[in-house]
XYZ file of C-alpha atoms in Angstrom:
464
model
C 23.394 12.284 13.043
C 19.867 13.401 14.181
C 16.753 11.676 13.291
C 13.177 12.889 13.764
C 10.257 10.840 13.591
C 7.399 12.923 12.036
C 5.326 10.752 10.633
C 4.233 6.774 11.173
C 5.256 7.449 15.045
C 3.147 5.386 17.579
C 0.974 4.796 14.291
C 0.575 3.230 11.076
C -0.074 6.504 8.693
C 1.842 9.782 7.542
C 5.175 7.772 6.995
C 7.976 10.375 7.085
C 11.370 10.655 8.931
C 13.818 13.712 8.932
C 17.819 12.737 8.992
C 20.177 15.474 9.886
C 23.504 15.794 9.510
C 26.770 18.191 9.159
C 25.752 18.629 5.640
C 23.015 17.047 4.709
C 18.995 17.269 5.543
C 16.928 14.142 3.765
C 13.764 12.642 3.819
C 12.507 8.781 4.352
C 8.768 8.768 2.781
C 6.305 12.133 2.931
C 3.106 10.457 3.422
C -0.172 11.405 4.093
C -1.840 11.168 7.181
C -5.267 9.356 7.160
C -7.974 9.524 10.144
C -10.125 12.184 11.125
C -10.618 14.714 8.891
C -9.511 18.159 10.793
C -6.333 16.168 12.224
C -5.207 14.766 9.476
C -5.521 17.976 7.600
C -3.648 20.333 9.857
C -0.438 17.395 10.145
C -0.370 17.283 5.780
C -0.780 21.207 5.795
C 2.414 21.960 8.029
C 5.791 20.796 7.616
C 7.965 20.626 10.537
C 11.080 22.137 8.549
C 11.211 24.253 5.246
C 10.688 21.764 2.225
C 13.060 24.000 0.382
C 15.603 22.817 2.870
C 15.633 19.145 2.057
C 18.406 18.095 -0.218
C 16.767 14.556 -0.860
C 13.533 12.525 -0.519
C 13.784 8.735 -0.563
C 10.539 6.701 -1.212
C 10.375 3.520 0.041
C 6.984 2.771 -1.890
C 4.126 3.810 -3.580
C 1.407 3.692 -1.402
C -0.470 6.861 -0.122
C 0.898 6.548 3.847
C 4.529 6.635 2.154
C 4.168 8.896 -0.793
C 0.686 10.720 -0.364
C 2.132 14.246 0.578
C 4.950 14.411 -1.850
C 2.799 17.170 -4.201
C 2.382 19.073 -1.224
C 5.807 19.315 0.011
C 6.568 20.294 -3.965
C 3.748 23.151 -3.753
C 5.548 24.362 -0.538
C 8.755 24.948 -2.320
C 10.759 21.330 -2.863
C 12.860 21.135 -5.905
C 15.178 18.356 -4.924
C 15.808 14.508 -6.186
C 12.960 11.812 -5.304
C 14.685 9.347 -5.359
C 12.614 5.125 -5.735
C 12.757 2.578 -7.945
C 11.241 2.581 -11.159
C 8.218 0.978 -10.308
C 7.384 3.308 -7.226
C 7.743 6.328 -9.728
C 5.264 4.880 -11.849
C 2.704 3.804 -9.186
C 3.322 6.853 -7.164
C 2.254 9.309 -10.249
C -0.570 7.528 -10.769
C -1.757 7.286 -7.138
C -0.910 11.092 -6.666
C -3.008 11.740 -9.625
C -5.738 10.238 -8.403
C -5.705 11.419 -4.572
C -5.277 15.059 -6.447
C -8.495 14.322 -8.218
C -10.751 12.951 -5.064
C -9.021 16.382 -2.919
C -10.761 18.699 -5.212
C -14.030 16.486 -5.892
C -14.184 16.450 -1.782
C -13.628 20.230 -1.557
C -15.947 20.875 -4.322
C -18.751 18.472 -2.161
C -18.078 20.092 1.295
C -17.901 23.299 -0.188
C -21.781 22.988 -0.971
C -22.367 21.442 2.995
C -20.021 24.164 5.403
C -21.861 27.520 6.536
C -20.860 30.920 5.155
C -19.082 30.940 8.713
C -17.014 27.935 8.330
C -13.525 28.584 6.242
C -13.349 26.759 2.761
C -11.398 23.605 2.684
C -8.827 23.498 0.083
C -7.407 20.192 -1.444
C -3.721 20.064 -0.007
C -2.354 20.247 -3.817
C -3.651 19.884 -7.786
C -2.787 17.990 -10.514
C -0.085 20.526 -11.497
C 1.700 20.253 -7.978
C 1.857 16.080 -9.113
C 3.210 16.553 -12.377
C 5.488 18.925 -10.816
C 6.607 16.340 -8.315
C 6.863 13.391 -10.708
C 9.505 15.380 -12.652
C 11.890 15.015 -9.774
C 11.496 11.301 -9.747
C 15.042 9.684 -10.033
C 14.605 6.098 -10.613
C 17.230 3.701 -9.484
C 18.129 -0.040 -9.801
C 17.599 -2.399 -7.115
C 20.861 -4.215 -5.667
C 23.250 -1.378 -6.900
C 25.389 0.817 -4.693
C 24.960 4.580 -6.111
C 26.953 7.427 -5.463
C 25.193 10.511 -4.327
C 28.132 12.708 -3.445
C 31.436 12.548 -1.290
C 29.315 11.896 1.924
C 26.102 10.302 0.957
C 25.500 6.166 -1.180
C 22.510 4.621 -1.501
C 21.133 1.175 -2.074
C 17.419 -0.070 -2.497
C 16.432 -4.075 -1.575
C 13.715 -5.625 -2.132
C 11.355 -4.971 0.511
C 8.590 -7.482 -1.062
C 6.038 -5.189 0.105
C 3.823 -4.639 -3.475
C 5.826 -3.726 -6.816
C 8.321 -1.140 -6.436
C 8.781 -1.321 -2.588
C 12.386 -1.005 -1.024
C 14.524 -1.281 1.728
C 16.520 1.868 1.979
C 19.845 1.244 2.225
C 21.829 4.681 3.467
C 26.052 5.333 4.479
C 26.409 8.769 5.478
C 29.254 10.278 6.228
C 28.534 13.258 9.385
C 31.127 14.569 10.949
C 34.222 12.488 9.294
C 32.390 9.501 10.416
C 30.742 7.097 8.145
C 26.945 5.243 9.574
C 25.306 2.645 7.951
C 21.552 3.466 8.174
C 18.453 0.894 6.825
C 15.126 1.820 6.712
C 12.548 -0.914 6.446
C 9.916 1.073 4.835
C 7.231 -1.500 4.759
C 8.344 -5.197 5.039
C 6.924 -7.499 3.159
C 5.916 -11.479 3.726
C 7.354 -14.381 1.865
C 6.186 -16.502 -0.613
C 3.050 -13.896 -1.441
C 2.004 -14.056 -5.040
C 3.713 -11.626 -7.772
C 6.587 -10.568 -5.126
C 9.691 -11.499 -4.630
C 10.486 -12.226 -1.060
C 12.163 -9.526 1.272
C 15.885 -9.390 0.830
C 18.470 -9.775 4.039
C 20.670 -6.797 5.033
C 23.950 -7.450 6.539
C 23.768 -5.372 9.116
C 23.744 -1.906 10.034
C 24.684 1.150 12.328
C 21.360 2.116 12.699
C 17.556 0.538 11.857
C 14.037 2.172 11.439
C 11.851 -0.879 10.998
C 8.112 -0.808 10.359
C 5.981 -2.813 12.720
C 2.378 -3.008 11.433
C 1.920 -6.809 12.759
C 4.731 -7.722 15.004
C 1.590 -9.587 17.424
C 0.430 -11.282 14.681
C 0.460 -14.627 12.510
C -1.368 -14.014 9.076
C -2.639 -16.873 6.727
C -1.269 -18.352 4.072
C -1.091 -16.762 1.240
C -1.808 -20.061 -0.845
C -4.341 -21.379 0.648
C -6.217 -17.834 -1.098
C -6.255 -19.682 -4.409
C -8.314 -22.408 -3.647
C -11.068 -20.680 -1.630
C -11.385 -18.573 -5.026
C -11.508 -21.168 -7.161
C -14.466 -23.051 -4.438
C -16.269 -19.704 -4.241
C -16.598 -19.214 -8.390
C -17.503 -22.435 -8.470
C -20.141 -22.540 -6.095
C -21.308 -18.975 -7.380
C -21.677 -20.596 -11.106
C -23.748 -23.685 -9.533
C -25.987 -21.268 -7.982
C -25.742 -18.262 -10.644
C -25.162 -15.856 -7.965
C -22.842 -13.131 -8.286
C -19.176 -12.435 -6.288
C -18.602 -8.967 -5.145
C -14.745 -8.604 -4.293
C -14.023 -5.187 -2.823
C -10.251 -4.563 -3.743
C -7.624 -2.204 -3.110
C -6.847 -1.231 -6.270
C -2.726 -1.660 -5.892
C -1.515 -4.933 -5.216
C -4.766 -6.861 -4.163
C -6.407 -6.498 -7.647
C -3.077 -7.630 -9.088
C -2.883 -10.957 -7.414
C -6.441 -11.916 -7.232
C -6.397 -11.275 -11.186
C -3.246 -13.476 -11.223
C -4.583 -16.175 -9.303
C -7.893 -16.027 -11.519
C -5.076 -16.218 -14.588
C -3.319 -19.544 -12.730
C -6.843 -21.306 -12.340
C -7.483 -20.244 -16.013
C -4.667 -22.064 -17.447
C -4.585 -24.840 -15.256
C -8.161 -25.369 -16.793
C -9.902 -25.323 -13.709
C -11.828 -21.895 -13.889
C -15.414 -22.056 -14.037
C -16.574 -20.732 -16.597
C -17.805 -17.092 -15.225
C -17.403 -13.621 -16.345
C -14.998 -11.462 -14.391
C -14.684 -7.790 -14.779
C -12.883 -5.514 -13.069
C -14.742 -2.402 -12.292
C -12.425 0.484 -11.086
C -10.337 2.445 -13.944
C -7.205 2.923 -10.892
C -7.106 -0.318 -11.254
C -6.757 -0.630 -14.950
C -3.998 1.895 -14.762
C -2.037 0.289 -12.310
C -2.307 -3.384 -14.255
C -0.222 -1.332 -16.834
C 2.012 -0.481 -14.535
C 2.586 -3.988 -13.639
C 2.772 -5.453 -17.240
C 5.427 -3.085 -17.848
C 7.632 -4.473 -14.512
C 7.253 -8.398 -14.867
C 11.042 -8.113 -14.354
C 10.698 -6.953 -10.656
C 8.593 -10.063 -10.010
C 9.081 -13.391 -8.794
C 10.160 -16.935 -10.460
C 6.815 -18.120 -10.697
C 5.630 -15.193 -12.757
C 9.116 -15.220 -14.629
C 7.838 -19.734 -15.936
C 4.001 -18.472 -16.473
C 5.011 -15.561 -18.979
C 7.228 -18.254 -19.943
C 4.235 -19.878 -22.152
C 1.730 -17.410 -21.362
C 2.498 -13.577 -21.933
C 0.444 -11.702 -20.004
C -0.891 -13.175 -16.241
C -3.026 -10.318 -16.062
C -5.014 -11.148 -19.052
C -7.483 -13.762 -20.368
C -10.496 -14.927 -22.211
C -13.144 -14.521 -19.019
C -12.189 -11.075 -17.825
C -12.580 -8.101 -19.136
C -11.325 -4.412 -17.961
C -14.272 -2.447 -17.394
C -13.818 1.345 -18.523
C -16.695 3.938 -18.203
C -19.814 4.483 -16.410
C -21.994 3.238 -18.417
C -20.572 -0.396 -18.551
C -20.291 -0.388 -14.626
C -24.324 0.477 -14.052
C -24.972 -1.600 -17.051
C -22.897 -5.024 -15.002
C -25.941 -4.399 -12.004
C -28.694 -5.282 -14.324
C -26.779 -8.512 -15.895
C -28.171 -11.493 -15.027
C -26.337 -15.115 -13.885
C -23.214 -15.534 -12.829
C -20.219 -12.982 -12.843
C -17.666 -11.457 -10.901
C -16.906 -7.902 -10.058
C -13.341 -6.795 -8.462
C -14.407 -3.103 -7.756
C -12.894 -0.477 -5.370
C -12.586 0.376 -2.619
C -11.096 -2.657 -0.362
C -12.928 -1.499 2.877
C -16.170 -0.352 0.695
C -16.235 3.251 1.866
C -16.243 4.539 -1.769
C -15.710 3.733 -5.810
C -17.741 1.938 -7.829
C -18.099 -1.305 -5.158
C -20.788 0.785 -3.239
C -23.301 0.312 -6.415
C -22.637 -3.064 -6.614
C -23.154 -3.752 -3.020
C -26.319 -1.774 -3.225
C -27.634 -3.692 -5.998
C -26.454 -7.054 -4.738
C -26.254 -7.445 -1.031
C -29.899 -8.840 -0.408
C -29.959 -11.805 -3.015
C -28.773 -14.980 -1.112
C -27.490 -16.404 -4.302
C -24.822 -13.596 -4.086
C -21.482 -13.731 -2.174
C -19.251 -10.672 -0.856
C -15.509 -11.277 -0.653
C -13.592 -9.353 1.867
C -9.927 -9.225 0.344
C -7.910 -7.294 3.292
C -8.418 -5.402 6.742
C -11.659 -3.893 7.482
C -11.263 -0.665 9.428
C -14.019 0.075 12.494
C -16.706 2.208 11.402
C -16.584 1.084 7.541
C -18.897 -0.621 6.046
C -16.511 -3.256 5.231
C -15.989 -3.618 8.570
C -19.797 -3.216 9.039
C -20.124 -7.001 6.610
C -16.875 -8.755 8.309
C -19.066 -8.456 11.582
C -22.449 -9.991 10.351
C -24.329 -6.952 10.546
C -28.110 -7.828 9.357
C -28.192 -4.168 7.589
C -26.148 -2.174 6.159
C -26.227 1.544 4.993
C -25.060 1.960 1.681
C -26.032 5.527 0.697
C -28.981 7.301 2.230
C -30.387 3.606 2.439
C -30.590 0.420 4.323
C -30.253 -2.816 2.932
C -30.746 -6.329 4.233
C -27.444 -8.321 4.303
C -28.489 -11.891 2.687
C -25.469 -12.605 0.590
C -22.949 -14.651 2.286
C -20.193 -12.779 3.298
C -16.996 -14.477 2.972
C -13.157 -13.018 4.316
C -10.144 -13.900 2.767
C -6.946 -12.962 5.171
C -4.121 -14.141 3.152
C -3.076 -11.693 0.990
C -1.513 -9.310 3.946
C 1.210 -7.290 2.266
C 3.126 -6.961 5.639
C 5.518 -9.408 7.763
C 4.093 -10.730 10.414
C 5.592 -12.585 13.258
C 7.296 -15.420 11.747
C 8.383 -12.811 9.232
C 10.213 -10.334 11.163
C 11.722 -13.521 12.895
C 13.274 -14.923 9.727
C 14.186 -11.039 8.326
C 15.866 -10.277 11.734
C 17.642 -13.497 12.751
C 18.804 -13.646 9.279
C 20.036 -10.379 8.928
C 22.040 -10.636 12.548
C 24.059 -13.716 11.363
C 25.534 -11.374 8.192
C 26.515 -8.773 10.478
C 25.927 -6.906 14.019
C 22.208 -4.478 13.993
C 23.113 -1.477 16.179
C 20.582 0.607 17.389
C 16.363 -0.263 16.090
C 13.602 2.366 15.786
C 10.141 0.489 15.843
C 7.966 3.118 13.424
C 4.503 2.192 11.559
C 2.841 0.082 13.963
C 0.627 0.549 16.800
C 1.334 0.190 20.360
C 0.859 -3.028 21.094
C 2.581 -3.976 17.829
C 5.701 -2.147 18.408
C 5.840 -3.759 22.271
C 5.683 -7.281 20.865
C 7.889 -7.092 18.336
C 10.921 -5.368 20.123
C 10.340 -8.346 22.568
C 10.916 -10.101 19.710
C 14.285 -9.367 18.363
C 15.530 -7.892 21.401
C 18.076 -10.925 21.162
C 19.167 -9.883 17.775
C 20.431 -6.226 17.888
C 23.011 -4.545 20.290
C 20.518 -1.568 21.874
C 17.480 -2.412 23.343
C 14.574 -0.886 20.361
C 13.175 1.876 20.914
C 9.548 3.375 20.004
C 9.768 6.746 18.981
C 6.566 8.808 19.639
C 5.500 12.034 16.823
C 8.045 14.513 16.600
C 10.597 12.679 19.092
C 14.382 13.296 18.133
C 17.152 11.182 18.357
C 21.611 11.451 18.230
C 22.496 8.414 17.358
């Protein structure tokens, strides 16, 4: 069995690995590439084998570095089985949809900047290459074995990442031979809000295992409530406003159900809250429709309350006009807007219109990448460009770290040692994480698997 690492390599982006065997070619993830523009174009443009080739595609995930390319590997010619879990299928559509819609609003923009010299840059699918895709969705249970063929069974785990997410169970059969193959996709933590916690494998033949924060300890996830719950209040004492730039899957969801869990517990100030990005919206339906994938706690609150995404203080904000109308509102209110690093959506008027009032606060929900003006807040800058303008920065500027959707050091400790004790780990492959990351963490479980990990760079191959 051959396996080629051609994505999420020595980085955390453009999630994709090629396995190869006798008779079969299949896919882990076909995500897209995100970083400098020209670069990441030319990796999503080219394929390094002919789509029409692949036999299978298995999605750990929804999110764009696992699923983002899957329209374009359909426009270049594959017609085989996605198969995910019914949440990723509905997530992924919707995310597709929308990435298909900002490609061709970009191209559309840039086409108006570039020189007659400079060659057009086309969006790397449409709408019709993601409805084309979508139809080749297979949706699968979690926890059951399925037969795939004579040589090929799959299983998806709960990988406890955001809704949807799996571990990739895979037993191949190359060459008479049959090798037990897991792929992490992204791990999640325990005991984060909405998710259930990662489930154990019992070992394995062979491992591909993100690595995104294997240097790290995050904060707890719990302690998130309550600096909520002391932010609203202070912001109704004060009749400021809260800004919370939000990723709009899985960070919206769980700062909407903590808002819902201070609601009925009786303890929510009494403060509008509106949620100001229509992705959003879409994806709340996604997770009202898959309160079965979710955790005991959600399973007691729908228990007496039916929907944890809902309540008398927020509303869903829809069109354009109710957004620009929320900047001219007066006293206190809260706006959960995209995007989470505040690089674009609707969070970029808000921020314009209330970054200089003291009596405002700014709520950082997630990692701020360099050069953003997320990242630009998180540091204390005293101005900030939002548009073609500077503004001063006199809101307070608050960041909340424990919401981190990926396993962090303690994490990968428990998931690893765990997972030994039911049965030997062969051979690891330490993908999705930078560098340093990747060093630390095969430090880490060294102990617990029979190779030595390895860090596969872009395009490396492997027999294993």
């Amino acid at each position: 069995m051959k396996i080629t690492f051609l994505g999420a390599a020595g980085e955390v982006t453009g999630s994709q690995h090629l396995i190869e065997t006798d008779s079969r070619r299949i896919l882990l993830d076909c995500g897209l590439f995100q970083g400098h523009r020209e670069e990441a174009y030319l990796k999503n443009s080219h394929f390094a084998y002919p789509p029409e080739s692949l036999d299978a595609v298995f999605l750990s995930h929804g999110h764009m570095d696992h699923c983002g390319n899957l329209p374009r590997l359909f426009n270049k010619g594959f017609r085989g089985p996605v198969f995910c879990t019914s949440a990723t299928a509905d997530i992924a559509e919707i995310m597709l949809k929308d990435s298909a819609r900002i490609q061709e609003e970009d191209a559309r923009y840039l086409a108006r900047k570039l020189t007659d010299k400079h060659p057009p840059i086309e969006p790397l699918y449409s709408e019709d290459d993601v409805t084309g895709v979508a139809k080749l969705f297979e949706r699968l249970d979690y926890q059951e074995w399925h037969e795939l063929g004579e040589d090929l069974k799959v299983r998806f785990l709960d990988a406890g990442h955001i809704l949807g997410s799996a571990i990739i169970e895979l037993k191949i059969k190359d060459q008479r031979e049959w090798r037990h193959l897991v792929f992490t996709g992204d791990l999640g933590r325990r005991e984060l809000p909405l998710l259930r916690d990662p489930e154990l494998i019992a070992g394995c033949d062979v491992l591909i295992s993100e690595s995104t924060y294997g240097n790290r300890v995050h904060e707890k996830a719990s302690d998130v409530k309550e600096e909520l719950f002391q932010i609203l209040d202070e912001a109704y004492r004060l009749e400021g406003r809260v800004i919370i730039p939000a990723f709009s899957l899985g960070r919206t969801q769980q700062i909407i159900y903590y808002l819902n869990d201070l609601y009925n517990e009786k303890r929510l100030p009494h403060i509008p809250i509106f949620v100001d990005s229509p992705l959003s919206t879409r994806l709340v339906s996604v997770f009202r429709a898959h309160l079965q994938d979710m955790d005991d706690d959600v399973r007691e609150v729908i228990s007496s309350d039916r929907d944890p995404f809902g309540f008398s203080l927020l509303d869903y904000v829809s069109s354009r006009e109710e957004s620009i109308a929320l900047n001219k509102r007066k006293g206190a209110f809260v706006v959960i807007a995209g995007s989470g690093m505040c690089e674009n959506g609707r969070v970029r008027h808000h921020l314009k219109n209330g970054i200089s009032n003291v009596e405002n606060t700014v709520v950082l929900m997630g990692y701020q990448a360099a050069h953003t003006l997320g990242r630009r807040l998180q540091n204390k800058d005293p101005k900030v460009k939002i548009f073609d303008r500077y503004y001063e920065v006199k809101a307070k500027v608050v960041q909340l770290s424990g919401l981190s959707g990926h396993a962090d050091v303690e994490d990968f400790k428990w998931w690893y040692e765990g997972s030994a004790k039911r049965g030997n780990i062969g051979q690891v492959f330490l993908v999705h994480g930078e560098p340093e990351s990747a060093t630390a963490l095969a430090a880490l479980i060294r102990d617990q698997c029979d190779e030595d990990p390895v860090i596969p760079q872009y395009h490396e191959s492997f027999e294993v």
